[in-house]
């Protein structure tokens, strides 16, 4: 037994692990591999004591030591399996192919959302000119590493204020694309929709991302017209119209201390409208904006509660073979935990030249957020072409989660890249190499990770497969 005690001391002292509880469910996580194993409450209590003081092992009963040895052996076996799975190298050549392009149509907007970081339609209102639009399309199709399956998204401001311009750009793209398959998309506030626009979406197989905060009392808190009136009634009517016309729709919610209280109610609301999927972002940057981000433990406890309610709905519907609305972030974390398609690699598409944002002046940025961060992150323009290497000069200086003290014992350090560069710049108002923990984004991710672990434990293999393959 003395040998076993020494081995336990060594393993649980050297191994990077942590434990967490989730509404009466208990788990241990091996941090370097994101191996998650459900455990009983007694084992959780034991491990929690060991985490605080490794010498607690010496005080354990023979039964506790035997249980701990079994757990250690299971953890080691799991590590071997995952290590073999991770041996496949990431195909960087494939990632260097440009496959995701966002074109800014206009900075103008018909709403005045309280949390808008871009001041669209307020201090900024430039619109893409037709001659620049054509040069953008020409530049795209002259790029040598262009994917044969290309996503092109139209962005604003509110892009549908300039619907005719979008239609002209699509016509020109169709002329130039040859054998390239295009998936069109648009990000809109959902307040502008006509029969002509619906027919256009249908003809070109558009995917529509609607920014909406859900039910009326929640949406109209921040998403208002210039005159101060809420936008819910119009958005609700248009979401119904899009759904009835079989246009694929995804809703994007912004989470604030106010809106997080309506999270599960909003999920049910979008589900009732036939919205294909839902995504969320936490509001995290309050500089110059009179809204606080999610900050306190009590606010994240509310979010965790609503996530648990969502997982219970998904579990019930999977067992009954019923449709359910897809919460994108939950799917992403389940796939990361399972290490599907190298998705646990902490890499942004923009860093490897797989995506680009093109603004209304024909300037190129790694993604939409960078334009609002700083012009120093510009990576080319329609006159000079793309220079993806420029962004790497900054990325190489950034620290990943394995180098940050704040992330040392974090549950998700192996499947999280920390803050992305654009988030870092916006939060700190400038670029610098000090890259630290930021409670809003970190706690938001951890809450979803816990819900993903709970969901995976409650599903059998067939149900989990159905969840991963689910398409509304």
CSV table of C-alpha atoms in Angstrom, one decimal:
chain,number,residue,atom,x,y,z
A,1,UNK,CA,0.0,0.0,0.0
A,2,UNK,CA,2.9,2.3,0.6
A,3,UNK,CA,3.9,2.1,-3.0
A,4,UNK,CA,0.4,2.9,-4.1
A,5,UNK,CA,0.3,5.9,-1.8
A,6,UNK,CA,3.5,7.2,-3.3
A,7,UNK,CA,2.1,6.8,-6.8
A,8,UNK,CA,-1.1,8.6,-5.9
A,9,UNK,CA,0.9,11.4,-4.3
A,10,UNK,CA,3.0,11.8,-7.4
A,11,UNK,CA,0.1,11.5,-9.9
A,12,UNK,CA,-2.2,14.0,-8.3
A,13,UNK,CA,0.6,16.4,-7.5
A,14,UNK,CA,2.1,16.4,-11.0
A,15,UNK,CA,-1.0,16.0,-13.1
A,16,UNK,CA,-2.9,19.1,-14.2
A,17,UNK,CA,-6.4,18.5,-13.1
A,18,UNK,CA,-9.4,20.1,-11.5
A,19,UNK,CA,-12.9,19.3,-10.3
A,20,UNK,CA,-16.3,21.0,-10.5
A,21,UNK,CA,-19.8,20.4,-9.4
A,22,UNK,CA,-22.9,21.2,-11.5
A,23,UNK,CA,-26.4,21.0,-9.9
A,24,UNK,CA,-25.7,17.8,-8.0
A,25,UNK,CA,-23.4,16.3,-10.7
A,26,UNK,CA,-19.7,16.0,-10.1
A,27,UNK,CA,-16.7,15.8,-12.6
A,28,UNK,CA,-12.9,15.7,-12.8
A,29,UNK,CA,-11.1,17.3,-15.7
A,30,UNK,CA,-7.6,16.5,-17.0
A,31,UNK,CA,-6.7,20.0,-18.2
A,32,UNK,CA,-4.1,19.2,-20.8
A,33,UNK,CA,-6.4,16.8,-22.7
A,34,UNK,CA,-9.9,18.1,-21.6
A,35,UNK,CA,-10.8,14.6,-20.5
A,36,UNK,CA,-14.0,14.9,-18.5
A,37,UNK,CA,-15.1,12.0,-16.2
A,38,UNK,CA,-18.2,12.0,-14.0
A,39,UNK,CA,-17.5,11.1,-10.4
A,40,UNK,CA,-19.6,10.5,-7.3
A,41,UNK,CA,-20.0,13.2,-4.6
A,42,UNK,CA,-17.8,11.4,-2.2
A,43,UNK,CA,-14.9,11.2,-4.7
A,44,UNK,CA,-15.5,14.9,-5.6
A,45,UNK,CA,-15.1,15.8,-1.9
A,46,UNK,CA,-12.0,13.7,-1.7
A,47,UNK,CA,-10.4,15.3,-4.7
A,48,UNK,CA,-11.4,18.7,-3.6
A,49,UNK,CA,-9.5,18.2,-0.4
A,50,UNK,CA,-6.5,16.8,-2.3
A,51,UNK,CA,-6.5,19.9,-4.6
A,52,UNK,CA,-6.2,22.1,-1.6
A,53,UNK,CA,-3.6,19.9,0.1
A,54,UNK,CA,-1.9,16.8,-1.5
A,55,UNK,CA,-1.1,15.4,1.9
A,56,UNK,CA,-4.8,14.6,2.4
A,57,UNK,CA,-4.1,11.3,0.6
A,58,UNK,CA,-2.1,10.0,3.6
A,59,UNK,CA,-5.2,10.5,5.8
A,60,UNK,CA,-7.6,8.5,3.6
A,61,UNK,CA,-9.2,5.2,4.4
A,62,UNK,CA,-8.2,2.0,2.5
A,63,UNK,CA,-11.6,2.1,0.6
A,64,UNK,CA,-11.0,5.7,-0.4
A,65,UNK,CA,-7.4,4.9,-1.6
A,66,UNK,CA,-8.7,1.9,-3.6
A,67,UNK,CA,-11.3,4.1,-5.3
A,68,UNK,CA,-8.7,6.7,-6.0
A,69,UNK,CA,-6.4,4.1,-7.6
A,70,UNK,CA,-9.2,2.9,-9.9
A,71,UNK,CA,-9.9,6.5,-10.9
A,72,UNK,CA,-6.2,7.2,-11.6
A,73,UNK,CA,-6.0,4.1,-13.8
A,74,UNK,CA,-9.1,5.2,-15.8
A,75,UNK,CA,-7.6,8.7,-16.2
A,76,UNK,CA,-4.3,7.3,-17.5
A,77,UNK,CA,-6.1,5.0,-20.0
A,78,UNK,CA,-8.2,8.0,-21.2
A,79,UNK,CA,-5.0,10.0,-21.7
A,80,UNK,CA,-3.5,7.3,-23.9
A,81,UNK,CA,-6.5,7.2,-26.1
A,82,UNK,CA,-6.8,10.9,-26.5
A,83,UNK,CA,-3.0,11.3,-27.1
A,84,UNK,CA,-3.2,8.9,-30.0
A,85,UNK,CA,-6.2,10.8,-31.4
A,86,UNK,CA,-4.3,14.1,-31.2
A,87,UNK,CA,-1.3,12.7,-33.1
A,88,UNK,CA,-2.9,13.7,-36.4
A,89,UNK,CA,-1.3,17.0,-37.5
A,90,UNK,CA,-3.3,20.1,-38.3
A,91,UNK,CA,-3.4,20.7,-42.1
A,92,UNK,CA,-2.1,24.2,-42.2
A,93,UNK,CA,-2.0,24.1,-46.0
A,94,UNK,CA,-5.8,23.7,-46.0
A,95,UNK,CA,-6.2,26.5,-43.5
A,96,UNK,CA,-4.3,28.9,-45.7
A,97,UNK,CA,-7.1,28.7,-48.3
A,98,UNK,CA,-9.4,31.8,-48.2
A,99,UNK,CA,-12.9,30.5,-47.6
A,100,UNK,CA,-14.8,33.1,-45.6
A,101,UNK,CA,-15.3,36.7,-46.8
A,102,UNK,CA,-17.4,39.4,-45.2
A,103,UNK,CA,-18.1,42.6,-47.2
A,104,UNK,CA,-19.3,45.7,-45.4
A,105,UNK,CA,-22.1,47.3,-47.4
A,106,UNK,CA,-22.7,50.4,-45.2
A,107,UNK,CA,-22.0,51.8,-41.8
A,108,UNK,CA,-25.5,53.4,-41.8
A,109,UNK,CA,-28.1,51.8,-39.6
A,110,UNK,CA,-31.8,52.4,-38.8
A,111,UNK,CA,-31.4,51.3,-35.2
A,112,UNK,CA,-29.6,52.9,-32.3
A,113,UNK,CA,-28.8,49.8,-30.1
A,114,UNK,CA,-27.5,50.8,-26.7
A,115,UNK,CA,-24.5,48.4,-26.7
A,116,UNK,CA,-23.4,49.0,-30.3
A,117,UNK,CA,-19.6,49.2,-30.2
A,118,UNK,CA,-19.3,50.5,-33.8
A,119,UNK,CA,-21.6,53.6,-33.4
A,120,UNK,CA,-23.1,52.6,-36.7
A,121,UNK,CA,-25.5,55.1,-38.2
A,122,UNK,CA,-24.6,57.6,-35.5
A,123,UNK,CA,-21.0,58.9,-36.0
A,124,UNK,CA,-20.3,56.5,-38.9
A,125,UNK,CA,-22.5,56.3,-42.1
A,126,UNK,CA,-20.2,55.6,-45.1
A,127,UNK,CA,-21.5,53.3,-47.8
A,128,UNK,CA,-19.8,51.1,-50.3
A,129,UNK,CA,-19.7,52.6,-53.8
A,130,UNK,CA,-20.5,50.5,-56.8
A,131,UNK,CA,-17.1,50.9,-58.5
A,132,UNK,CA,-15.3,49.9,-55.3
A,133,UNK,CA,-17.7,46.9,-54.9
A,134,UNK,CA,-16.7,45.6,-58.3
A,135,UNK,CA,-13.0,46.0,-57.5
A,136,UNK,CA,-13.5,44.0,-54.3
A,137,UNK,CA,-15.1,41.2,-56.3
A,138,UNK,CA,-12.3,41.3,-58.9
A,139,UNK,CA,-9.7,41.1,-56.1
A,140,UNK,CA,-11.4,38.2,-54.5
A,141,UNK,CA,-11.5,36.1,-57.6
A,142,UNK,CA,-7.9,37.0,-58.5
A,143,UNK,CA,-6.6,35.6,-55.2
A,144,UNK,CA,-4.6,32.4,-55.9
A,145,UNK,CA,-5.6,30.5,-52.8
A,146,UNK,CA,-9.4,30.8,-53.1
A,147,UNK,CA,-11.5,27.9,-51.9
A,148,UNK,CA,-13.8,26.1,-54.3
A,149,UNK,CA,-16.5,26.4,-51.6
A,150,UNK,CA,-16.7,30.0,-50.6
A,151,UNK,CA,-18.8,31.8,-48.0
A,152,UNK,CA,-19.6,35.5,-48.7
A,153,UNK,CA,-21.4,37.4,-46.1
A,154,UNK,CA,-22.8,41.0,-46.3
A,155,UNK,CA,-22.5,43.1,-43.2
A,156,UNK,CA,-23.2,46.6,-41.9
A,157,UNK,CA,-24.5,48.8,-40.2
A,158,UNK,CA,-27.7,47.5,-41.6
A,159,UNK,CA,-26.8,46.1,-45.1
A,160,UNK,CA,-30.4,45.8,-46.3
A,161,UNK,CA,-30.7,49.6,-46.3
A,162,UNK,CA,-28.7,49.2,-49.5
A,163,UNK,CA,-30.5,46.1,-50.9
A,164,UNK,CA,-30.1,47.1,-54.5
A,165,UNK,CA,-26.4,47.4,-54.1
A,166,UNK,CA,-26.2,43.9,-52.6
A,167,UNK,CA,-28.3,42.5,-55.5
A,168,UNK,CA,-25.9,44.1,-58.0
A,169,UNK,CA,-22.8,42.7,-56.2
A,170,UNK,CA,-24.4,39.2,-56.2
A,171,UNK,CA,-25.1,39.5,-59.9
A,172,UNK,CA,-21.5,40.4,-60.5
A,173,UNK,CA,-20.2,37.6,-58.3
A,174,UNK,CA,-22.4,35.1,-60.3
A,175,UNK,CA,-20.7,36.3,-63.5
A,176,UNK,CA,-17.2,35.8,-62.1
A,177,UNK,CA,-17.5,32.7,-60.0
A,178,UNK,CA,-17.0,30.0,-62.7
A,179,UNK,CA,-16.9,26.6,-60.9
A,180,UNK,CA,-16.7,28.0,-57.4
A,181,UNK,CA,-19.7,27.2,-55.1
A,182,UNK,CA,-20.9,30.2,-53.2
A,183,UNK,CA,-22.8,30.2,-49.9
A,184,UNK,CA,-24.2,33.6,-49.4
A,185,UNK,CA,-25.1,35.1,-46.0
A,186,UNK,CA,-26.2,38.3,-44.5
A,187,UNK,CA,-26.1,39.8,-41.0
A,188,UNK,CA,-29.1,42.0,-40.4
A,189,UNK,CA,-31.1,43.6,-37.5
A,190,UNK,CA,-34.2,42.0,-39.0
A,191,UNK,CA,-36.2,45.2,-39.4
A,192,UNK,CA,-36.1,45.4,-43.2
A,193,UNK,CA,-37.8,42.7,-45.3
A,194,UNK,CA,-39.9,42.7,-48.4
A,195,UNK,CA,-41.3,40.1,-50.8
A,196,UNK,CA,-38.5,41.1,-53.2
A,197,UNK,CA,-35.8,40.5,-50.6
A,198,UNK,CA,-37.3,37.1,-49.6
A,199,UNK,CA,-37.4,36.0,-53.2
A,200,UNK,CA,-33.8,37.2,-53.6
A,201,UNK,CA,-32.7,35.2,-50.5
A,202,UNK,CA,-34.5,32.1,-51.8
A,203,UNK,CA,-33.0,32.4,-55.3
A,204,UNK,CA,-29.4,32.6,-54.1
A,205,UNK,CA,-29.8,30.3,-51.1
A,206,UNK,CA,-29.0,32.9,-48.5
A,207,UNK,CA,-28.3,32.1,-44.8
A,208,UNK,CA,-29.7,35.0,-42.7
A,209,UNK,CA,-28.2,35.9,-39.3
A,210,UNK,CA,-30.6,38.2,-37.4
A,211,UNK,CA,-29.4,40.2,-34.4
A,212,UNK,CA,-32.3,39.9,-31.9
A,213,UNK,CA,-32.4,39.7,-28.2
A,214,UNK,CA,-35.6,37.6,-28.1
A,215,UNK,CA,-38.9,38.4,-26.4
A,216,UNK,CA,-40.2,41.9,-26.4
A,217,UNK,CA,-39.3,42.9,-22.8
A,218,UNK,CA,-35.7,41.8,-23.5
A,219,UNK,CA,-35.2,42.9,-27.1
A,220,UNK,CA,-36.6,46.4,-26.7
A,221,UNK,CA,-34.4,47.1,-23.7
A,222,UNK,CA,-31.5,47.9,-26.0
A,223,UNK,CA,-32.5,47.4,-29.7
A,224,UNK,CA,-34.4,50.6,-30.5
A,225,UNK,CA,-35.1,52.8,-33.5
A,226,UNK,CA,-33.8,56.4,-33.7
A,227,UNK,CA,-37.0,57.7,-32.1
A,228,UNK,CA,-36.6,55.4,-29.1
A,229,UNK,CA,-39.3,52.9,-30.0
A,230,UNK,CA,-38.5,49.2,-29.7
A,231,UNK,CA,-37.9,47.0,-32.7
A,232,UNK,CA,-39.5,43.8,-31.5
A,233,UNK,CA,-42.8,43.9,-33.4
A,234,UNK,CA,-41.1,44.4,-36.7
A,235,UNK,CA,-38.4,41.8,-36.0
A,236,UNK,CA,-41.0,39.2,-34.8
A,237,UNK,CA,-43.1,39.7,-38.0
A,238,UNK,CA,-40.0,39.3,-40.2
A,239,UNK,CA,-38.7,36.2,-38.4
A,240,UNK,CA,-42.1,34.6,-38.9
A,241,UNK,CA,-42.0,35.5,-42.6
A,242,UNK,CA,-38.5,34.2,-43.1
A,243,UNK,CA,-39.4,30.9,-41.4
A,244,UNK,CA,-42.6,30.4,-43.4
A,245,UNK,CA,-40.6,31.0,-46.6
A,246,UNK,CA,-38.1,28.3,-45.6
A,247,UNK,CA,-35.2,30.8,-45.4
A,248,UNK,CA,-32.5,29.4,-43.1
A,249,UNK,CA,-32.3,31.8,-40.1
A,250,UNK,CA,-29.9,32.0,-37.2
A,251,UNK,CA,-30.5,34.4,-34.3
A,252,UNK,CA,-27.7,36.2,-32.4
A,253,UNK,CA,-28.4,37.4,-28.9
A,254,UNK,CA,-26.2,39.8,-26.9
A,255,UNK,CA,-26.1,38.8,-23.2
A,256,UNK,CA,-26.1,41.6,-20.6
A,257,UNK,CA,-27.0,41.5,-16.9
A,258,UNK,CA,-30.6,42.3,-17.9
A,259,UNK,CA,-31.0,39.9,-20.9
A,260,UNK,CA,-29.4,36.9,-19.3
A,261,UNK,CA,-32.4,36.6,-17.1
A,262,UNK,CA,-34.5,35.8,-20.2
A,263,UNK,CA,-32.1,33.4,-21.8
A,264,UNK,CA,-34.2,30.2,-21.7
A,265,UNK,CA,-37.4,32.1,-22.4
A,266,UNK,CA,-35.7,33.5,-25.5
A,267,UNK,CA,-34.6,30.0,-26.6
A,268,UNK,CA,-38.2,28.8,-26.4
A,269,UNK,CA,-39.4,31.9,-28.3
A,270,UNK,CA,-37.0,31.5,-31.2
A,271,UNK,CA,-37.8,27.7,-31.3
A,272,UNK,CA,-41.5,28.5,-31.5
A,273,UNK,CA,-40.8,30.7,-34.6
A,274,UNK,CA,-38.9,27.9,-36.4
A,275,UNK,CA,-35.5,29.7,-36.1
A,276,UNK,CA,-32.8,27.3,-37.3
A,277,UNK,CA,-30.2,28.0,-34.7
A,278,UNK,CA,-29.2,30.5,-32.0
A,279,UNK,CA,-25.9,32.0,-31.0
A,280,UNK,CA,-24.9,34.4,-28.2
A,281,UNK,CA,-22.2,36.8,-27.4
A,282,UNK,CA,-21.6,38.4,-24.0
A,283,UNK,CA,-21.5,42.1,-24.0
A,284,UNK,CA,-18.0,42.7,-22.6
A,285,UNK,CA,-16.7,46.1,-23.6
A,286,UNK,CA,-18.4,49.1,-21.8
A,287,UNK,CA,-16.0,51.9,-22.7
A,288,UNK,CA,-18.2,54.9,-23.6
A,289,UNK,CA,-21.3,52.8,-23.3
A,290,UNK,CA,-23.7,53.0,-20.4
A,291,UNK,CA,-24.2,49.3,-20.0
A,292,UNK,CA,-22.3,47.0,-17.7
A,293,UNK,CA,-21.0,43.6,-18.9
A,294,UNK,CA,-21.7,40.3,-17.1
A,295,UNK,CA,-19.4,40.6,-14.1
A,296,UNK,CA,-20.6,39.1,-10.9
A,297,UNK,CA,-20.9,35.4,-9.8
A,298,UNK,CA,-24.6,35.9,-9.3
A,299,UNK,CA,-25.1,36.9,-12.9
A,300,UNK,CA,-23.2,33.8,-14.2
A,301,UNK,CA,-25.2,31.6,-11.8
A,302,UNK,CA,-28.3,32.8,-13.6
A,303,UNK,CA,-26.8,32.0,-16.9
A,304,UNK,CA,-25.8,28.5,-15.7
A,305,UNK,CA,-29.3,27.9,-14.5
A,306,UNK,CA,-30.8,28.8,-17.9
A,307,UNK,CA,-28.2,26.6,-19.6
A,308,UNK,CA,-29.2,23.7,-17.5
A,309,UNK,CA,-32.9,24.2,-18.4
A,310,UNK,CA,-31.8,24.2,-22.0
A,311,UNK,CA,-29.9,21.0,-21.7
A,312,UNK,CA,-33.0,19.4,-20.0
A,313,UNK,CA,-35.1,20.4,-23.0
A,314,UNK,CA,-32.6,19.0,-25.5
A,315,UNK,CA,-32.3,15.7,-23.6
A,316,UNK,CA,-36.1,15.3,-23.5
A,317,UNK,CA,-36.5,16.1,-27.2
A,318,UNK,CA,-33.7,13.8,-28.2
A,319,UNK,CA,-35.2,10.9,-26.3
A,320,UNK,CA,-38.6,11.6,-28.0
A,321,UNK,CA,-37.0,12.2,-31.5
A,322,UNK,CA,-38.4,15.7,-31.5
A,323,UNK,CA,-36.9,18.8,-33.2
A,324,UNK,CA,-35.1,21.4,-31.0
A,325,UNK,CA,-33.5,24.7,-31.6
A,326,UNK,CA,-29.7,24.4,-32.0
A,327,UNK,CA,-27.6,26.5,-29.6
A,328,UNK,CA,-24.4,26.9,-31.5
A,329,UNK,CA,-22.0,27.5,-28.6
A,330,UNK,CA,-23.2,24.3,-26.8
A,331,UNK,CA,-22.6,22.3,-30.0
A,332,UNK,CA,-19.1,23.9,-30.3
A,333,UNK,CA,-18.1,22.9,-26.8
A,334,UNK,CA,-19.3,19.4,-27.1
A,335,UNK,CA,-17.3,19.0,-30.3
A,336,UNK,CA,-14.2,20.5,-28.7
A,337,UNK,CA,-14.5,18.2,-25.7
A,338,UNK,CA,-14.7,15.2,-28.1
A,339,UNK,CA,-11.9,16.7,-30.2
A,340,UNK,CA,-13.8,16.5,-33.4
A,341,UNK,CA,-12.2,17.9,-36.6
A,342,UNK,CA,-9.3,19.4,-34.6
A,343,UNK,CA,-11.7,22.0,-33.2
A,344,UNK,CA,-9.8,22.1,-30.0
A,345,UNK,CA,-6.9,23.8,-31.8
A,346,UNK,CA,-6.9,27.4,-30.4
A,347,UNK,CA,-6.6,29.0,-33.8
A,348,UNK,CA,-8.7,31.8,-35.4
A,349,UNK,CA,-9.5,31.4,-39.0
A,350,UNK,CA,-8.3,35.0,-39.7
A,351,UNK,CA,-4.7,34.2,-38.5
A,352,UNK,CA,-4.2,31.5,-41.2
A,353,UNK,CA,-5.7,33.5,-44.0
A,354,UNK,CA,-8.9,31.6,-44.1
A,355,UNK,CA,-11.2,34.6,-43.6
A,356,UNK,CA,-11.2,38.3,-44.3
A,357,UNK,CA,-13.3,41.4,-43.7
A,358,UNK,CA,-13.5,44.0,-46.4
A,359,UNK,CA,-14.8,47.4,-45.4
A,360,UNK,CA,-16.7,50.0,-47.5
A,361,UNK,CA,-13.5,51.6,-48.6
A,362,UNK,CA,-12.0,48.4,-50.0
A,363,UNK,CA,-9.6,47.9,-47.0
A,364,UNK,CA,-8.9,44.4,-45.7
A,365,UNK,CA,-9.0,43.3,-42.0
A,366,UNK,CA,-8.7,39.8,-40.5
A,367,UNK,CA,-12.3,40.0,-39.2
A,368,UNK,CA,-15.1,42.5,-38.5
A,369,UNK,CA,-13.9,43.4,-35.0
A,370,UNK,CA,-10.5,44.6,-36.2
A,371,UNK,CA,-11.8,47.6,-38.1
A,372,UNK,CA,-13.2,49.0,-34.8
A,373,UNK,CA,-10.0,48.2,-33.0
A,374,UNK,CA,-7.3,49.9,-34.9
A,375,UNK,CA,-6.2,50.7,-38.5
A,376,UNK,CA,-2.8,49.1,-37.7
A,377,UNK,CA,-4.4,45.7,-38.2
A,378,UNK,CA,-5.2,46.4,-41.9
A,379,UNK,CA,-3.9,43.6,-44.0
A,380,UNK,CA,-4.2,45.0,-47.4
A,381,UNK,CA,-6.7,46.7,-49.8
A,382,UNK,CA,-8.1,46.3,-53.3
A,383,UNK,CA,-5.1,48.1,-54.8
A,384,UNK,CA,-2.4,46.0,-53.0
A,385,UNK,CA,-4.1,42.7,-52.4
A,386,UNK,CA,-4.0,40.5,-49.3
A,387,UNK,CA,-1.1,40.4,-46.8
A,388,UNK,CA,-2.1,37.9,-44.1
A,389,UNK,CA,1.4,37.8,-42.7
A,390,UNK,CA,1.0,41.2,-41.1
A,391,UNK,CA,-1.5,40.0,-38.5
A,392,UNK,CA,0.9,37.2,-37.5
A,393,UNK,CA,3.4,39.8,-36.3
A,394,UNK,CA,1.0,40.6,-33.5
A,395,UNK,CA,-0.3,37.1,-33.0
A,396,UNK,CA,3.3,35.8,-32.3
A,397,UNK,CA,3.6,38.1,-29.4
A,398,UNK,CA,0.3,37.1,-27.8
A,399,UNK,CA,0.4,34.4,-25.1
A,400,UNK,CA,-1.8,31.4,-25.2
A,401,UNK,CA,-3.6,29.8,-22.2
A,402,UNK,CA,-0.7,27.5,-21.4
A,403,UNK,CA,1.5,30.5,-20.8
A,404,UNK,CA,-0.9,32.5,-18.6
A,405,UNK,CA,-0.8,32.2,-14.8
A,406,UNK,CA,-4.5,33.0,-14.6
A,407,UNK,CA,-5.3,30.1,-16.8
A,408,UNK,CA,-3.2,27.5,-15.1
A,409,UNK,CA,-6.0,25.6,-13.4
A,410,UNK,CA,-8.9,26.6,-15.7
A,411,UNK,CA,-11.2,23.9,-16.7
A,412,UNK,CA,-11.1,24.8,-20.4
A,413,UNK,CA,-7.5,25.9,-20.9
A,414,UNK,CA,-6.8,23.2,-23.5
A,415,UNK,CA,-9.8,24.1,-25.7
A,416,UNK,CA,-9.7,27.9,-25.2
A,417,UNK,CA,-7.3,30.4,-26.9
A,418,UNK,CA,-8.0,33.0,-24.3
A,419,UNK,CA,-9.1,36.4,-25.6
A,420,UNK,CA,-8.8,36.8,-29.3
A,421,UNK,CA,-6.5,39.6,-30.4
A,422,UNK,CA,-9.4,42.0,-31.4
A,423,UNK,CA,-11.1,41.4,-28.0
A,424,UNK,CA,-7.8,42.2,-26.2
A,425,UNK,CA,-7.4,45.4,-28.1
A,426,UNK,CA,-10.9,46.6,-27.5
A,427,UNK,CA,-10.9,45.8,-23.8
A,428,UNK,CA,-7.5,47.5,-23.2
A,429,UNK,CA,-8.1,50.3,-25.7
A,430,UNK,CA,-4.8,49.6,-27.4
A,431,UNK,CA,-2.5,46.8,-28.4
A,432,UNK,CA,0.1,45.6,-25.8
A,433,UNK,CA,1.7,42.3,-24.9
A,434,UNK,CA,0.1,42.0,-21.5
A,435,UNK,CA,-2.6,39.4,-22.1
A,436,UNK,CA,-4.6,38.5,-19.1
A,437,UNK,CA,-7.8,36.8,-17.8
A,438,UNK,CA,-11.0,38.7,-18.5
A,439,UNK,CA,-13.9,37.5,-16.2
A,440,UNK,CA,-16.8,38.2,-18.6
A,441,UNK,CA,-15.6,36.1,-21.5
A,442,UNK,CA,-13.9,33.4,-19.4
A,443,UNK,CA,-16.8,32.8,-17.1
A,444,UNK,CA,-19.2,32.8,-20.1
A,445,UNK,CA,-17.2,30.0,-21.8
A,446,UNK,CA,-16.8,28.0,-18.6
A,447,UNK,CA,-20.6,28.1,-18.0
A,448,UNK,CA,-21.2,26.6,-21.4
A,449,UNK,CA,-18.4,24.0,-20.9
A,450,UNK,CA,-20.1,22.8,-17.7
A,451,UNK,CA,-23.5,22.5,-19.5
A,452,UNK,CA,-21.8,20.6,-22.3
A,453,UNK,CA,-20.3,18.1,-19.8
A,454,UNK,CA,-23.7,17.6,-18.1
A,455,UNK,CA,-25.4,17.1,-21.5
A,456,UNK,CA,-22.8,14.5,-22.6
A,457,UNK,CA,-23.2,12.6,-19.4
A,458,UNK,CA,-27.0,12.3,-19.7
A,459,UNK,CA,-27.0,11.2,-23.4
A,460,UNK,CA,-26.3,7.7,-24.6
A,461,UNK,CA,-24.0,7.2,-27.6
A,462,UNK,CA,-26.8,7.2,-30.2
A,463,UNK,CA,-28.4,10.3,-28.7
A,464,UNK,CA,-25.0,12.1,-28.6
A,465,UNK,CA,-24.5,11.2,-32.3
A,466,UNK,CA,-27.9,12.6,-33.1
A,467,UNK,CA,-27.1,15.8,-31.2
A,468,UNK,CA,-23.9,16.3,-33.1
A,469,UNK,CA,-25.4,15.6,-36.5
A,470,UNK,CA,-28.6,17.6,-35.8
A,471,UNK,CA,-29.8,20.0,-38.4
A,472,UNK,CA,-33.2,21.6,-37.8
